[in-house]
Structure formats: structure tokens, C-alpha cells
mmCIF file of C-alpha atoms in Angstrom:
data_model
loop_
_atom_site.group_PDB
_atom_site.id
_atom_site.type_symbol
_atom_site.label_atom_id
_atom_site.label_comp_id
_atom_site.label_asym_id
_atom_site.label_seq_id
_atom_site.Cartn_x
_atom_site.Cartn_y
_atom_site.Cartn_z
ATOM 1 C CA UNK A 1 -139.920 -17.869 141.912
ATOM 2 C CA UNK A 2 -142.647 -15.938 140.077
ATOM 3 C CA UNK A 3 -141.880 -12.746 138.221
ATOM 4 C CA UNK A 4 -142.414 -10.083 140.880
ATOM 5 C CA UNK A 5 -145.103 -7.433 140.733
ATOM 6 C CA UNK A 6 -143.259 -4.851 142.749
ATOM 7 C CA UNK A 7 -144.968 -2.107 144.792
ATOM 8 C CA UNK A 8 -143.373 0.688 142.822
ATOM 9 C CA UNK A 9 -144.094 4.391 143.060
ATOM 10 C CA UNK A 10 -145.734 5.163 139.709
ATOM 11 C CA UNK A 11 -148.387 7.703 140.547
ATOM 12 C CA UNK A 12 -146.946 10.726 138.753
ATOM 13 C CA UNK A 13 -145.604 11.305 135.272
ATOM 14 C CA UNK A 14 -142.061 11.569 136.577
ATOM 15 C CA UNK A 15 -142.377 8.103 138.091
ATOM 16 C CA UNK A 16 -143.382 6.621 134.743
ATOM 17 C CA UNK A 17 -140.425 8.330 133.088
ATOM 18 C CA UNK A 18 -138.116 6.900 135.726
ATOM 19 C CA UNK A 19 -139.501 3.392 135.208
ATOM 20 C CA UNK A 20 -138.938 3.686 131.453
ATOM 21 C CA UNK A 21 -135.391 4.877 132.116
ATOM 22 C CA UNK A 22 -134.788 1.894 134.412
ATOM 23 C CA UNK A 23 -136.052 -0.449 131.723
ATOM 24 C CA UNK A 24 -133.914 1.118 128.986
ATOM 25 C CA UNK A 25 -130.711 1.231 131.039
ATOM 26 C CA UNK A 26 -131.297 -2.272 132.370
ATOM 27 C CA UNK A 27 -131.779 -3.790 128.923
ATOM 28 C CA UNK A 28 -128.737 -2.027 127.480
ATOM 29 C CA UNK A 29 -126.576 -3.190 130.384
ATOM 30 C CA UNK A 30 -127.980 -6.703 129.954
ATOM 31 C CA UNK A 31 -126.774 -6.771 126.359
ATOM 32 C CA UNK A 32 -123.346 -5.505 127.414
ATOM 33 C CA UNK A 33 -123.182 -8.167 130.142
ATOM 34 C CA UNK A 34 -123.996 -10.982 127.711
ATOM 35 C CA UNK A 35 -121.307 -9.785 125.310
ATOM 36 C CA UNK A 36 -118.719 -9.733 128.109
ATOM 37 C CA UNK A 37 -119.595 -13.281 129.131
ATOM 38 C CA UNK A 38 -119.446 -14.497 125.523
ATOM 39 C CA UNK A 39 -115.999 -12.962 125.064
ATOM 40 C CA UNK A 40 -114.803 -14.561 128.316
ATOM 41 C CA UNK A 41 -115.213 -17.935 126.577
ATOM 42 C CA UNK A 42 -115.575 -20.048 129.720
ATOM 43 C CA UNK A 43 -119.229 -20.994 129.467
ATOM 44 C CA UNK A 44 -122.644 -19.362 129.429
ATOM 45 C CA UNK A 45 -126.145 -19.735 130.818
ATOM 46 C CA UNK A 46 -128.338 -22.363 129.059
ATOM 47 C CA UNK A 47 -130.184 -19.988 126.739
ATOM 48 C CA UNK A 48 -126.904 -18.354 125.721
ATOM 49 C CA UNK A 49 -125.339 -21.776 125.153
ATOM 50 C CA UNK A 50 -128.179 -22.379 122.712
ATOM 51 C CA UNK A 51 -127.593 -19.010 121.033
ATOM 52 C CA UNK A 52 -123.852 -19.600 120.591
ATOM 53 C CA UNK A 53 -124.578 -23.111 119.309
ATOM 54 C CA UNK A 54 -126.884 -21.697 116.639
ATOM 55 C CA UNK A 55 -124.225 -19.107 115.785
ATOM 56 C CA UNK A 56 -121.662 -21.915 115.356
ATOM 57 C CA UNK A 57 -123.949 -23.781 112.978
ATOM 58 C CA UNK A 58 -125.380 -20.903 110.946
ATOM 59 C CA UNK A 59 -122.772 -18.134 110.949
ATOM 60 C CA UNK A 60 -125.401 -15.603 111.997
ATOM 61 C CA UNK A 61 -124.425 -12.920 114.474
ATOM 62 C CA UNK A 62 -125.055 -13.561 118.142
ATOM 63 C CA UNK A 63 -127.468 -10.636 118.418
ATOM 64 C CA UNK A 64 -129.550 -11.790 115.458
ATOM 65 C CA UNK A 65 -129.849 -15.249 117.013
ATOM 66 C CA UNK A 66 -130.872 -13.777 120.386
ATOM 67 C CA UNK A 67 -133.642 -11.742 118.731
ATOM 68 C CA UNK A 68 -134.795 -14.685 116.578
ATOM 69 C CA UNK A 69 -134.982 -17.101 119.508
ATOM 70 C CA UNK A 70 -136.840 -14.477 121.556
ATOM 71 C CA UNK A 71 -139.450 -14.144 118.805
ATOM 72 C CA UNK A 72 -139.840 -17.924 118.594
ATOM 73 C CA UNK A 73 -140.287 -18.122 122.357
ATOM 74 C CA UNK A 74 -142.935 -15.395 122.165
ATOM 75 C CA UNK A 75 -144.860 -17.539 119.679
ATOM 76 C CA UNK A 76 -144.976 -20.228 122.357
ATOM 77 C CA UNK A 77 -146.767 -17.694 124.579
ATOM 78 C CA UNK A 78 -149.831 -17.846 122.331
ATOM 79 C CA UNK A 79 -151.204 -21.250 123.419
ATOM 80 C CA UNK A 80 -150.234 -20.408 127.002
ATOM 81 C CA UNK A 81 -152.247 -17.157 126.765
ATOM 82 C CA UNK A 82 -149.417 -15.213 128.308
ATOM 83 C CA UNK A 83 -149.893 -11.451 127.977
ATOM 84 C CA UNK A 84 -147.174 -9.493 126.155
ATOM 85 C CA UNK A 85 -146.299 -6.212 127.843
ATOM 86 C CA UNK A 86 -144.183 -3.288 126.725
ATOM 87 C CA UNK A 87 -141.097 -4.497 128.572
ATOM 88 C CA UNK A 88 -141.377 -7.884 126.852
ATOM 89 C CA UNK A 89 -141.179 -6.292 123.412
ATOM 90 C CA UNK A 90 -138.369 -3.959 124.473
ATOM 91 C CA UNK A 91 -136.445 -6.946 125.844
ATOM 92 C CA UNK A 92 -136.868 -8.815 122.562
ATOM 93 C CA UNK A 93 -135.581 -6.061 120.287
ATOM 94 C CA UNK A 94 -132.917 -4.413 122.485
ATOM 95 C CA UNK A 95 -130.615 -6.975 124.097
ATOM 96 C CA UNK A 96 -129.418 -8.742 120.949
ATOM 97 C CA UNK A 97 -128.411 -5.625 118.960
ATOM 98 C CA UNK A 98 -126.624 -4.138 121.979
ATOM 99 C CA UNK A 99 -124.695 -7.375 122.452
ATOM 100 C CA UNK A 100 -123.686 -7.353 118.779
ATOM 101 C CA UNK A 101 -122.328 -3.801 119.028
ATOM 102 C CA UNK A 102 -120.191 -4.698 122.045
ATOM 103 C CA UNK A 103 -118.983 -7.949 120.458
ATOM 104 C CA UNK A 104 -117.683 -5.989 117.466
ATOM 105 C CA UNK A 105 -115.373 -3.882 119.621
ATOM 106 C CA UNK A 106 -114.486 -6.322 122.403
ATOM 107 C CA UNK A 107 -111.867 -8.950 121.507
ATOM 108 C CA UNK A 108 -112.096 -12.552 122.648
ATOM 109 C CA UNK A 109 -110.129 -13.158 125.843
ATOM 110 C CA UNK A 110 -107.495 -15.906 125.885
ATOM 111 C CA UNK A 111 -105.475 -15.390 129.075
ATOM 112 C CA UNK A 112 -107.034 -17.208 132.023
ATOM 113 C CA UNK A 113 -107.006 -14.143 134.269
ATOM 114 C CA UNK A 114 -108.610 -11.981 131.574
ATOM 115 C CA UNK A 115 -111.282 -14.628 130.976
ATOM 116 C CA UNK A 116 -112.099 -14.806 134.671
ATOM 117 C CA UNK A 117 -112.161 -11.024 135.096
ATOM 118 C CA UNK A 118 -114.307 -10.501 131.999
ATOM 119 C CA UNK A 119 -116.774 -13.186 133.071
ATOM 120 C CA UNK A 120 -116.980 -11.810 136.629
ATOM 121 C CA UNK A 121 -117.621 -8.298 135.300
ATOM 122 C CA UNK A 122 -120.285 -9.621 132.958
ATOM 123 C CA UNK A 123 -122.013 -11.600 135.708
ATOM 124 C CA UNK A 124 -122.035 -8.628 138.092
ATOM 125 C CA UNK A 125 -123.382 -6.369 135.353
ATOM 126 C CA UNK A 126 -126.025 -8.978 134.518
ATOM 127 C CA UNK A 127 -127.276 -8.922 138.114
ATOM 128 C CA UNK A 128 -127.473 -5.116 138.152
ATOM 129 C CA UNK A 129 -129.185 -5.064 134.753
ATOM 130 C CA UNK A 130 -131.720 -7.638 135.919
ATOM 131 C CA UNK A 131 -132.454 -5.600 139.018
ATOM 132 C CA UNK A 132 -133.058 -2.495 136.923
ATOM 133 C CA UNK A 133 -135.296 -3.908 134.223
ATOM 134 C CA UNK A 134 -137.280 -6.148 136.587
ATOM 135 C CA UNK A 135 -137.813 -3.329 139.097
ATOM 136 C CA UNK A 136 -139.173 -1.216 136.232
ATOM 137 C CA UNK A 137 -142.148 -3.621 136.325
ATOM 138 C CA UNK A 138 -142.942 -3.435 132.601
ATOM 139 C CA UNK A 139 -143.270 -7.193 132.124
ATOM 140 C CA UNK A 140 -141.064 -10.295 131.941
ATOM 141 C CA UNK A 141 -138.700 -11.161 129.133
ATOM 142 C CA UNK A 142 -139.702 -13.846 126.626
ATOM 143 C CA UNK A 143 -137.925 -16.690 128.433
ATOM 144 C CA UNK A 144 -139.190 -15.820 131.908
ATOM 145 C CA UNK A 145 -142.676 -15.414 130.484
ATOM 146 C CA UNK A 146 -142.530 -18.915 128.998
ATOM 147 C CA UNK A 147 -141.705 -20.318 132.428
ATOM 148 C CA UNK A 148 -144.541 -18.359 134.033
ATOM 149 C CA UNK A 149 -146.962 -19.416 131.314
ATOM 150 C CA UNK A 150 -146.223 -23.076 131.938
ATOM 151 C CA UNK A 151 -146.818 -22.477 135.624
ATOM 152 C CA UNK A 152 -150.095 -20.617 135.143
ATOM 153 C CA UNK A 153 -151.684 -22.616 132.348
ATOM 154 C CA UNK A 154 -150.329 -26.133 132.885
ATOM 155 C CA UNK A 155 -149.849 -26.040 136.630
ATOM 156 C CA UNK A 156 -146.119 -26.742 136.470
ATOM 157 C CA UNK A 157 -144.233 -25.567 139.507
ATOM 158 C CA UNK A 158 -141.898 -22.654 138.765
ATOM 159 C CA UNK A 159 -138.800 -24.666 139.672
ATOM 160 C CA UNK A 160 -139.908 -27.631 137.545
ATOM 161 C CA UNK A 161 -140.733 -25.406 134.568
ATOM 162 C CA UNK A 162 -137.420 -23.546 134.760
ATOM 163 C CA UNK A 163 -135.376 -26.725 135.166
ATOM 164 C CA UNK A 164 -137.140 -28.496 132.297
ATOM 165 C CA UNK A 165 -136.690 -25.546 129.946
ATOM 166 C CA UNK A 166 -133.070 -24.839 130.810
ATOM 167 C CA UNK A 167 -131.941 -28.476 130.722
ATOM 168 C CA UNK A 168 -133.556 -28.844 127.295
ATOM 169 C CA UNK A 169 -132.001 -25.719 125.771
ATOM 170 C CA UNK A 170 -128.625 -26.476 127.396
ATOM 171 C CA UNK A 171 -128.567 -29.955 125.871
ATOM 172 C CA UNK A 172 -129.539 -28.667 122.420
ATOM 173 C CA UNK A 173 -127.000 -25.838 122.613
ATOM 174 C CA UNK A 174 -124.220 -28.199 123.696
ATOM 175 C CA UNK A 175 -124.995 -30.555 120.799
ATOM 176 C CA UNK A 176 -124.828 -27.587 118.422
ATOM 177 C CA UNK A 177 -121.406 -26.559 119.744
ATOM 178 C CA UNK A 178 -122.405 -23.780 122.141
ATOM 179 C CA UNK A 179 -120.187 -22.481 124.947
ATOM 180 C CA UNK A 180 -120.405 -24.860 127.912
ATOM 181 C CA UNK A 181 -117.858 -24.638 130.714
ATOM 182 C CA UNK A 182 -117.200 -23.579 134.254
ATOM 183 C CA UNK A 183 -119.003 -20.314 133.561
ATOM 184 C CA UNK A 184 -122.201 -22.282 132.969
ATOM 185 C CA UNK A 185 -122.035 -23.711 136.482
ATOM 186 C CA UNK A 186 -120.982 -20.392 138.038
ATOM 187 C CA UNK A 187 -123.867 -18.543 136.418
ATOM 188 C CA UNK A 188 -126.359 -21.167 137.582
ATOM 189 C CA UNK A 189 -125.068 -21.004 141.169
ATOM 190 C CA UNK A 190 -124.528 -17.266 141.553
ATOM 191 C CA UNK A 191 -127.053 -15.333 139.483
ATOM 192 C CA UNK A 192 -130.026 -16.213 141.696
ATOM 193 C CA UNK A 193 -128.495 -14.937 144.954
ATOM 194 C CA UNK A 194 -127.053 -11.895 143.164
ATOM 195 C CA UNK A 195 -130.389 -10.886 141.634
ATOM 196 C CA UNK A 196 -132.075 -11.489 144.998
ATOM 197 C CA UNK A 197 -129.891 -8.618 146.238
ATOM 198 C CA UNK A 198 -130.117 -6.250 143.261
ATOM 199 C CA UNK A 199 -133.903 -6.375 142.740
ATOM 200 C CA UNK A 200 -134.896 -5.138 146.216
ATOM 201 C CA UNK A 201 -131.909 -2.799 146.333
ATOM 202 C CA UNK A 202 -132.906 -1.077 143.085
ATOM 203 C CA UNK A 203 -136.695 -1.180 143.472
ATOM 204 C CA UNK A 204 -138.559 1.949 144.516
ATOM 205 C CA UNK A 205 -141.088 0.987 147.148
ATOM 206 C CA UNK A 206 -144.419 2.765 147.350
ATOM 207 C CA UNK A 207 -145.323 4.014 150.825
ATOM 208 C CA UNK A 208 -148.280 2.091 152.250
ATOM 209 C CA UNK A 209 -150.453 5.190 152.373
ATOM 210 C CA UNK A 210 -149.974 5.722 148.608
ATOM 211 C CA UNK A 211 -150.621 2.123 147.588
ATOM 212 C CA UNK A 212 -153.935 1.818 145.684
ATOM 213 C CA UNK A 213 -156.549 0.179 147.901
ATOM 214 C CA UNK A 214 -154.558 0.699 151.072
ATOM 215 C CA UNK A 215 -156.428 2.186 154.053
ATOM 216 C CA UNK A 216 -155.701 5.851 154.696
ATOM 217 C CA UNK A 217 -153.037 6.603 157.206
ATOM 218 C CA UNK A 218 -154.367 7.256 160.692
ATOM 219 C CA UNK A 219 -154.387 10.834 161.875
ATOM 220 C CA UNK A 220 -152.041 11.247 164.828
ATOM 221 C CA UNK A 221 -153.973 11.617 168.063
ATOM 222 C CA UNK A 222 -153.467 14.558 170.334
ATOM 223 C CA UNK A 223 -151.073 13.669 173.145
ATOM 224 C CA UNK A 224 -152.754 13.104 176.459
ATOM 225 C CA UNK A 225 -151.810 15.338 179.374
ATOM 226 C CA UNK A 226 -148.627 14.161 180.957
ATOM 227 C CA UNK A 227 -147.653 11.958 177.986
ATOM 228 C CA UNK A 228 -144.017 12.214 176.856
ATOM 229 C CA UNK A 229 -143.505 14.437 173.857
ATOM 230 C CA UNK A 230 -141.069 14.040 170.995
ATOM 231 C CA UNK A 231 -138.670 16.876 170.470
ATOM 232 C CA UNK A 232 -136.419 17.667 167.528
ATOM 233 C CA UNK A 233 -133.402 16.221 169.328
ATOM 234 C CA UNK A 234 -134.700 12.617 169.030
ATOM 235 C CA UNK A 235 -132.784 10.879 166.215
ATOM 236 C CA UNK A 236 -135.124 9.687 163.435
ATOM 237 C CA UNK A 237 -133.439 6.263 163.380
ATOM 238 C CA UNK A 238 -134.399 5.789 167.037
ATOM 239 C CA UNK A 239 -138.129 6.274 166.427
ATOM 240 C CA UNK A 240 -140.159 3.035 166.208
ATOM 241 C CA UNK A 241 -141.895 4.044 162.951
ATOM 242 C CA UNK A 242 -138.510 4.644 161.287
ATOM 243 C CA UNK A 243 -137.454 1.013 161.677
ATOM 244 C CA UNK A 244 -138.287 -1.244 158.784
ATOM 245 C CA UNK A 245 -139.295 -4.851 159.539
#
């Protein structure tokens, strides 16, 4: 599915500050989530399999590899003419260092129950983090932007582009010795439905009357004689205009 352009409330300075806060918190939590899933040791998403494979072959830190691969992916945006936004740059430089900090203090898990619990916590945190930084609407991360660029410039369907990219990086990461396991399958199956819940739950919707280009709200007409009137005892939830579609 395309990267959403959400109808966020961003008409006042406080709204912009809130969006920046969402982005910052989301990216920090994303780095923490990746570190938890790495320490679980039961498998990772394709791009993280690639990162751990490069770590295994080079001895570089996980965070350094995440930043380096993000920069390389951004270079692939150039021929696709994909526009870099503030959130894209913040994503590139934030997630890797945060993950490295957490990896330094969090030991690798070896007991099966600890591995499962750590992975589950990381996956849940990843969904919340994704909901926060995507709902901030400051632009896609490098990897999502590559998928969207292939869709926009080459006409690849989003599903085809994502599958082609992730199968390729998963295969390369596996050959390099990256973490492939049951967690890889669980992440692939669960993260989509989880993010489908967290994005709308965390997004701030702009009222229709405040949306740029939207027609002005109609002025309430005077009630006709004999028409029923609404009094303060009517519960708001029972009014037709209070019910969302």
C-alpha cells in the first residue's frame, strides 16, 4: 500500500511541534524495537537480516550498518527522482545509533521464553513506533521510499516492488549469515495488520471544515415552527453527526 498522506491537523505552530515530537519519539522507539528483536535471536525482517549479515562479515556495529545501508538506498532514489523529506533524513541518522545504544546494554537472550518475550515486545514496539513516525507525515523512510519510487517511476505495483526488494535483500542477508528464523516469518505475517491498527489509532485527523480546499461548513438553519428541538439532555453519542462512518 502507498505511503499515506494523512489528513493531519497542522495549521498552528503547536501542531507542527507535536508532529516533530511524534517523529522523534517514533524513530527512537523504532531503534529500540530493532535492538530488542536482534537480541531475541529468532529471526528478523528482510532488511534487518541483511544488516546482521553485513555485521557478521565485517565486524561493524549494527547501527553503523543500518545507517550505511540507508544512505546507499537513498542514492538509489536519485534515478527514481524520489523527493527526500525531513523525516527521511531523520530516519536515516536516528534509528541505527539508537539501536546501537540499546544493544550495548541489552544482553543476548538464550532461554526460549526470554527470546519469545523479547521478540514479541520488540514487534509490538515496532508497530507503535511505525504508527507514530508515519502519522507525523514528514516523509517515508529510505526503504519505503525506494518501493514507492519503483511504483511511481517504473510502474511497478506496490506489492510487486515490495516483494521483489525484500526477497532480494533476504536472500543476500541469509547468504551473508544474517538472522533468519521463525521471527522472520512472524514479522512478515503480523507487522502489516499491527501497523494497520496503530497508524489510524495514533493519527490526528483534521476536521473536514479545517481541511485546505474543503467547502465551508454549512450554517445551521433556524428550526421551523413545530420542529423538534435538541436540549442539553440528549447524549452527544446519540446525535447523528456524532457518529463516525
